[in-house]
Amino acid sequence: MITGDQLLIKQINKSIVLNTIRKKGIISRADLANITGLNKSTVSSLVDELIKDGFVEEEGPGESKGGRKPIMLMINSLAGCVVGIDLDVNYILVILTDILANILWQKRINLKIGEEKEDIIGKIIDLIDEAISNSPKTVKGVLGIGIGVPGITDYKRGIVLKAPNLKWENVELKKIIEEKFHLNVYIDNEANTGAIAEKWFGVGKNARNFVYVSAGIGIGTGIIINNELYRGSFGLAGEMGHMTIDINDHLCSCGNRGCWENYASEKSLFSYIKEKLESGEKDEYLKIDDLDKLDINDIIDIAEKGSSLAKRSIEEISRNLSIGIVNIVNTFNPDLVIVGNTLSGIGDYLLKMIREYIDSKCLVSRYNDVAVEISKLGMLDRAIGAVTLVISELFSYPGL
Ligand SMILES: [Zn+2]
């Protein structure tokens, strides 16, 4: 007889063994026992189960430390596949990965601003279908679907409570997608998925406390405290795009005034340019009728060609983004701030300005250095984070 507690302990140990193999990349049974503190026979029997489950494989003999050369263990990355979706206001990106988030296939489609909810969900379903039909043969097939959305979500029930820039309210996205595909589906805010991706696979791997700033059409933040995503009491933490930085100005899509994202996002960059052109400023490269067809990367190109207005718009938005980040550092005292999403395309100029603002205006950083980085996973980070919602469950409860 094996009791409930014993089962639980076994499950925890199995997860520890599997995660140690993942973090080390390749490791022997003896080193696994040393690192985890579990005895050798426990490690051996757990490894046997993980091999039988298809999650771990044996790799030729490694270096001998005296005596027989040990058999090395690795994660079998093709134990299964995962589908990840990054739903943004103006595009959908879908990726198919193995269980270590290596990308096997990807596709991105653009959305028109204001597209109907039903049409967007239809497109998500078509893209998932396409991803699944492109999945290679694996031990367990497609293990689940993760979706990052630009809005506040009820993570447990998989409901998009409000996505202001998409004009969505109370959309039961998990239910809709699960009924269609009969797979586990996880829905989270896109800044949370960005933060999780950076923690597992990106520049946040070794940072215990960091804040990921998703600066795109709007702004969201994902907060990692003590190596874990901080969700708040009801799962709504991180809506710093809606912290007030000007109590008088700019009505926001959330109903408040003066929210940070109206001063420091891609949306606000275009409002700035539009305002200047409407007030009569002439620019060789920027015409008011063309603005709808441009994105931030076009504005960066145009600035490099010599447009003064494009250049000033980037300066303005970078400055406002830096001001908000100073507030974040004063609030959380993180080791690291990571900037992701489209504004990260501004690159070194933006990094330099954020660092200058932190150096000159931040109280907390006078006593404790804070690093600032641009996401190296680039525009894939939030889709990789969506995949990680599935992967992290798998690595927490292997074989369940
Ligand atoms: Zn707002």
XYZ file of N, CA, C and O in Angstrom, residues 150-261:
448
model
N -3.653 40.476 -24.670
C -3.353 41.831 -24.200
C -4.466 42.391 -23.332
O -5.202 43.281 -23.742
N -4.613 41.838 -22.143
C -5.680 42.316 -21.268
C -5.617 41.606 -19.940
O -4.722 40.794 -19.700
N -6.577 41.900 -19.041
C -6.566 41.228 -17.749
C -7.363 39.928 -17.855
O -8.406 39.870 -18.508
N -6.804 38.889 -17.230
C -7.409 37.572 -17.384
C -7.658 36.947 -16.016
O -6.978 37.242 -15.046
N -8.662 36.077 -15.979
C -8.859 35.184 -14.848
C -8.107 33.922 -15.220
O -8.605 33.085 -15.979
N -6.877 33.814 -14.691
C -5.977 32.739 -15.135
C -6.559 31.371 -14.815
O -6.505 30.459 -15.636
N -7.151 31.225 -13.623
C -7.651 29.907 -13.206
C -8.777 29.423 -14.107
O -8.833 28.263 -14.474
N -9.677 30.347 -14.454
C -10.826 29.918 -15.276
C -10.603 30.154 -16.767
O -11.408 29.749 -17.602
N -9.491 30.839 -17.094
C -9.168 31.037 -18.508
C -10.103 31.997 -19.217
O -10.475 31.798 -20.372
N -10.505 33.040 -18.465
C -11.421 34.029 -19.049
C -10.686 35.349 -19.278
O -9.965 35.817 -18.395
N -10.846 35.923 -20.448
C -10.312 37.267 -20.689
C -11.330 38.242 -20.102
O -12.427 38.406 -20.637
N -10.999 38.850 -18.956
C -11.963 39.729 -18.278
C -12.143 41.025 -19.052
O -13.255 41.496 -19.260
N -11.020 41.608 -19.455
C -11.110 42.852 -20.219
C -9.822 43.051 -21.000
O -8.730 43.001 -20.439
N -9.979 43.235 -22.301
C -8.831 43.585 -23.137
C -9.193 44.903 -23.822
O -9.812 44.910 -24.888
N -8.876 46.033 -23.169
C -9.384 47.329 -23.631
C -9.037 47.638 -25.086
O -9.884 48.109 -25.843
N -7.802 47.312 -25.485
C -7.400 47.672 -26.844
C -8.019 46.766 -27.915
O -8.020 47.086 -29.096
N -8.558 45.606 -27.484
C -9.298 44.740 -28.421
C -10.797 44.945 -28.267
O -11.589 44.413 -29.042
N -11.198 45.672 -27.206
C -12.605 45.856 -26.835
C -13.281 44.522 -26.503
O -14.432 44.283 -26.828
N -12.548 43.633 -25.835
C -13.103 42.351 -25.381
C -13.488 42.466 -23.913
O -12.802 43.095 -23.122
N -14.602 41.800 -23.564
C -14.986 41.727 -22.165
C -15.565 40.348 -21.864
O -16.405 39.850 -22.634
N -15.098 39.724 -20.768
C -15.601 38.408 -20.343
C -15.679 37.377 -21.471
O -16.734 36.810 -21.729
N -14.568 37.135 -22.111
C -14.521 36.140 -23.180
C -13.972 34.834 -22.607
O -12.867 34.792 -22.075
N -14.782 33.763 -22.706
C -14.368 32.466 -22.127
C -13.471 31.725 -23.112
O -13.830 30.679 -23.660
N -12.283 32.255 -23.291
C -11.395 31.777 -24.353
C -10.928 30.340 -24.100
O -10.878 29.521 -25.019
N -10.599 30.024 -22.843
C -10.148 28.657 -22.525
C -11.209 27.630 -22.926
O -10.909 26.645 -23.597
N -12.449 27.917 -22.520
C -13.542 26.995 -22.803
C -13.725 26.806 -24.323
O -13.854 25.683 -24.812
N -13.696 27.921 -25.042
C -13.913 27.868 -26.496
C -12.836 27.001 -27.158
O -13.129 26.133 -27.985
N -11.577 27.222 -26.768
C -10.468 26.514 -27.423
C -10.422 25.050 -26.967
O -10.159 24.149 -27.763
N -10.719 24.808 -25.686
C -10.714 23.414 -25.201
C -11.803 22.584 -25.868
O -11.575 21.435 -26.242
N -12.967 23.178 -26.035
C -14.056 22.437 -26.677
C -13.703 22.076 -28.118
O -14.098 21.046 -28.638
N -12.943 22.935 -28.735
C -12.569 22.713 -30.137
C -11.481 21.641 -30.271
O -11.526 20.812 -31.163
N -10.493 21.666 -29.371
C -9.310 20.811 -29.584
C -9.157 19.682 -28.555
O -8.314 18.805 -28.739
N -9.941 19.696 -27.465
C -9.827 18.668 -26.420
C -8.398 18.529 -25.908
O -7.872 17.425 -25.743
N -7.726 19.659 -25.717
C -6.382 19.695 -25.134
C -6.420 20.667 -23.953
O -7.322 21.502 -23.869
N -5.417 20.567 -23.051
C -5.330 21.544 -21.965
C -4.996 22.917 -22.540
O -4.078 23.047 -23.351
N -5.745 23.924 -22.096
C -5.524 25.281 -22.594
C -5.275 26.216 -21.413
O -5.971 26.134 -20.393
N -4.272 27.061 -21.529
C -3.940 28.040 -20.490
C -3.985 29.436 -21.098
O -3.428 29.663 -22.178
N -4.664 30.360 -20.399
C -4.785 31.730 -20.878
C -4.131 32.646 -19.855
O -4.397 32.537 -18.661
N -3.289 33.553 -20.310
C -2.701 34.503 -19.360
C -2.477 35.836 -20.073
O -2.470 35.916 -21.302
N -2.263 36.836 -19.261
C -1.925 38.156 -19.774
C -0.580 38.093 -20.511
O 0.320 37.381 -20.105
N -0.461 38.847 -21.595
C 0.746 38.716 -22.434
C 2.018 39.204 -21.730
O 3.109 38.721 -22.025
N 1.876 40.133 -20.802
C 3.081 40.571 -20.071
C 3.515 39.481 -19.087
O 4.716 39.285 -18.857
N 2.539 38.753 -18.535
C 2.891 37.609 -17.685
C 3.616 36.542 -18.505
O 4.609 35.972 -18.045
N 3.104 36.253 -19.699
C 3.772 35.222 -20.506
C 5.182 35.690 -20.880
O 6.120 34.896 -20.888
N 5.333 36.991 -21.149
C 6.672 37.519 -21.439
C 7.618 37.312 -20.268
O 8.757 36.868 -20.432
N 7.128 37.605 -19.063
C 7.958 37.459 -17.864
C 8.339 35.995 -17.638
O 9.490 35.674 -17.311
N 7.373 35.101 -17.815
C 7.644 33.664 -17.617
C 8.685 33.179 -18.631
O 9.605 32.428 -18.292
N 8.553 33.630 -19.882
C 9.528 33.236 -20.911
C 10.923 33.705 -20.536
O 11.902 32.965 -20.649
N 11.022 34.941 -20.047
C 12.342 35.478 -19.673
C 12.915 34.709 -18.483
O 14.123 34.519 -18.380
N 12.039 34.281 -17.575
C 12.502 33.529 -16.389
C 13.021 32.145 -16.794
O 14.052 31.693 -16.314
N 12.305 31.476 -17.661
C 12.687 30.102 -18.031
C 13.791 30.073 -19.091
O 14.691 29.250 -19.023
N 13.707 30.959 -20.060
C 14.572 30.802 -21.237
C 15.333 32.061 -21.641
O 16.109 32.045 -22.574
N 15.111 33.194 -20.974
C 15.674 34.453 -21.462
C 16.666 35.096 -20.515
O 17.283 34.429 -19.679
N 16.794 36.424 -20.606
C 17.796 37.142 -19.810
C 17.444 37.182 -18.316
O 18.266 37.574 -17.511
N 16.230 36.753 -17.953
C 15.827 36.746 -16.551
C 16.138 35.440 -15.824
O 15.842 35.306 -14.630
N 16.731 34.480 -16.523
C 17.010 33.150 -15.958
C 17.638 33.205 -14.565
O 17.264 32.455 -13.681
N 18.628 34.084 -14.392
C 19.361 34.116 -13.123
C 18.948 35.258 -12.204
O 19.594 35.505 -11.191
N 17.877 35.971 -12.543
C 17.429 37.088 -11.702
C 16.309 36.590 -10.789
O 15.350 35.974 -11.244
N 16.440 36.859 -9.488
C 15.428 36.382 -8.534
C 14.187 37.286 -8.561
O 13.056 36.820 -8.481
N 14.431 38.600 -8.666
C 13.326 39.563 -8.724
C 13.488 40.424 -9.975
O 14.500 41.109 -10.118
N 12.532 40.364 -10.866
C 12.609 41.277 -12.010
C 11.229 41.664 -12.511
O 10.219 41.032 -12.176
N 11.193 42.736 -13.280
C 9.942 43.179 -13.883
C 10.137 43.208 -15.398
O 11.118 43.755 -15.903
N 9.221 42.556 -16.092
C 9.230 42.543 -17.552
C 8.218 43.596 -18.027
O 7.054 43.565 -17.612
N 8.669 44.524 -18.830
C 7.785 45.581 -19.335
C 7.463 45.282 -20.796
O 8.348 45.318 -21.656
N 6.209 44.950 -21.039
C 5.776 44.706 -22.418
C 5.290 46.031 -22.983
O 4.190 46.489 -22.698
N 6.168 46.675 -23.770
C 5.840 47.998 -24.311
C 5.515 47.856 -25.789
O 6.401 47.812 -26.643
N 4.221 47.724 -26.071
C 3.761 47.583 -27.448
C 2.715 48.641 -27.728
O 2.890 49.804 -27.382
N 1.587 48.226 -28.340
C 0.477 49.157 -28.574
C 0.050 49.775 -27.236
O -0.160 50.960 -27.107
N -0.073 48.919 -26.212
C -0.272 49.384 -24.834
C 0.946 49.006 -24.009
O 1.976 48.631 -24.569
N 0.815 49.099 -22.674
C 1.916 48.646 -21.806
C 1.361 47.717 -20.737
O 0.346 48.019 -20.098
N 2.019 46.586 -20.542
C 1.701 45.700 -19.426
C 3.005 45.314 -18.753
O 4.070 45.458 -19.348
N 2.920 44.827 -17.511
C 4.143 44.364 -16.866
C 3.904 43.003 -16.225
O 2.814 42.709 -15.737
N 4.939 42.183 -16.266
C 4.921 40.886 -15.584
C 5.970 40.933 -14.491
O 7.095 41.350 -14.727
N 5.562 40.548 -13.267
C 6.424 40.740 -12.096
C 6.884 39.390 -11.573
O 6.054 38.537 -11.234
N 8.185 39.197 -11.504
C 8.737 37.970 -10.925
C 9.312 38.320 -9.551
O 10.206 39.165 -9.448
N 8.762 37.694 -8.506
C 9.273 37.896 -7.150
C 9.706 36.540 -6.599
O 8.936 35.574 -6.663
N 10.925 36.464 -6.073
C 11.464 35.189 -5.575
C 11.303 34.068 -6.588
O 10.851 32.974 -6.260
N 11.664 34.366 -7.823
C 11.654 33.388 -8.924
C 10.264 32.950 -9.386
O 10.147 32.075 -10.226
N 9.210 33.534 -8.806
C 7.848 33.140 -9.194
C 7.092 34.341 -9.752
O 7.303 35.470 -9.305
N 6.170 34.075 -10.677
C 5.320 35.138 -11.174
C 4.395 35.621 -10.053
O 3.747 34.814 -9.383
N 4.354 36.931 -9.829
C 3.441 37.479 -8.826
C 2.127 37.850 -9.516
O 2.105 38.678 -10.425
N 1.041 37.203 -9.090
C -0.243 37.443 -9.753
C -1.165 38.372 -8.978
O -2.150 38.857 -9.519
N -0.892 38.595 -7.688
C -1.806 39.393 -6.876
C -2.943 38.553 -6.346
O -3.017 37.351 -6.605
N -3.852 39.176 -5.573
C -4.913 38.428 -4.900
C -5.874 37.750 -5.862
O -6.346 36.654 -5.621
N -6.181 38.411 -6.955
C -7.175 37.870 -7.888
C -6.546 37.618 -9.257
O -7.226 37.418 -10.247
N -5.215 37.684 -9.311
C -4.531 37.403 -10.576
C -4.400 38.601 -11.493
O -4.124 38.457 -12.680
N -4.611 39.791 -10.965
C -4.661 40.966 -11.841
C -3.446 41.886 -11.682
O -3.425 42.995 -12.226
N -2.429 41.438 -10.952
C -1.265 42.300 -10.721
C -0.555 42.617 -12.036
O -0.632 41.856 -12.998
N 0.125 43.740 -12.056
C 0.961 44.060 -13.210
C 0.351 45.046 -14.183
O 0.919 45.301 -15.239
N -0.809 45.612 -13.835
C -1.427 46.571 -14.760
C -0.787 47.961 -14.629
O -1.476 48.977 -14.457
N 0.523 48.002 -14.683
C 1.221 49.276 -14.489
C 1.095 50.206 -15.685
O 1.364 51.391 -15.570
N 0.675 49.659 -16.831
C 0.378 50.540 -17.967
C -0.689 51.559 -17.606
O -0.797 52.621 -18.214
N -1.494 51.206 -16.564
C -2.568 52.105 -16.136
C -2.259 52.824 -14.833
O -3.169 53.289 -14.145
N -0.970 52.945 -14.481
C -0.669 53.822 -13.345
C -0.721 55.263 -13.853
O -0.345 55.563 -14.987
N -1.233 56.131 -13.010
C -1.462 57.510 -13.420
C -0.161 58.296 -13.384
O 0.509 58.321 -12.357
N 0.207 58.890 -14.519
C 1.370 59.773 -14.468
C 0.996 61.228 -14.779
O 1.828 62.119 -14.727
N -0.280 61.475 -15.121
C -0.742 62.852 -15.320
C -2.237 62.858 -15.006
O -3.027 62.259 -15.732
N -2.602 63.494 -13.886
C -4.001 63.349 -13.442
C -4.985 64.125 -14.304
O -6.190 63.943 -14.196
N -4.495 65.006 -15.185
C -5.418 65.860 -15.931
C -5.677 65.423 -17.367
O -6.668 65.792 -17.965
N -4.773 64.687 -17.934
C -4.740 64.584 -19.385
C -5.126 63.196 -19.901
O -5.130 62.233 -19.157
N -5.378 63.104 -21.186
C -5.495 61.851 -21.946
C -6.456 60.821 -21.348
O -6.081 60.029 -20.485
N -7.672 60.774 -21.864
C -8.621 59.739 -21.466
C -8.089 58.397 -21.972
O -7.676 58.289 -23.115
N -8.119 57.385 -21.095
C -7.547 56.075 -21.448
C -8.659 55.079 -21.778
O -9.798 55.250 -21.350
N -8.311 54.003 -22.494
C -9.290 52.959 -22.822
C -9.836 52.273 -21.563
O -10.878 51.630 -21.613
N -9.142 52.428 -20.406
C -9.627 51.814 -19.158
C -10.645 52.708 -18.458
O -11.249 52.314 -17.472
N -10.816 53.938 -18.958
C -11.789 54.846 -18.364
C -11.153 55.902 -17.471
O -11.793 56.888 -17.112
N -9.888 55.687 -17.089
C -9.190 56.659 -16.247
C -8.492 57.703 -17.138
O -8.536 57.625 -18.358
N -7.861 58.656 -16.501
C -7.081 59.650 -17.244
C -5.600 59.542 -16.906
O -5.234 59.181 -15.799
N -4.780 59.911 -17.873
C -3.354 60.077 -17.610
C -2.572 58.799 -17.365
O -1.531 58.822 -16.703
N -3.076 57.658 -17.906
C -2.371 56.385 -17.688
C -1.050 56.375 -18.465
O -0.957 56.899 -19.570
N -0.050 55.715 -17.868
C 1.302 55.660 -18.420
C 1.304 55.231 -19.883
O 2.033 55.779 -20.709
N 0.443 54.230 -20.224
C 0.518 53.695 -21.589
C 0.074 54.709 -22.646
O 0.318 54.512 -23.821
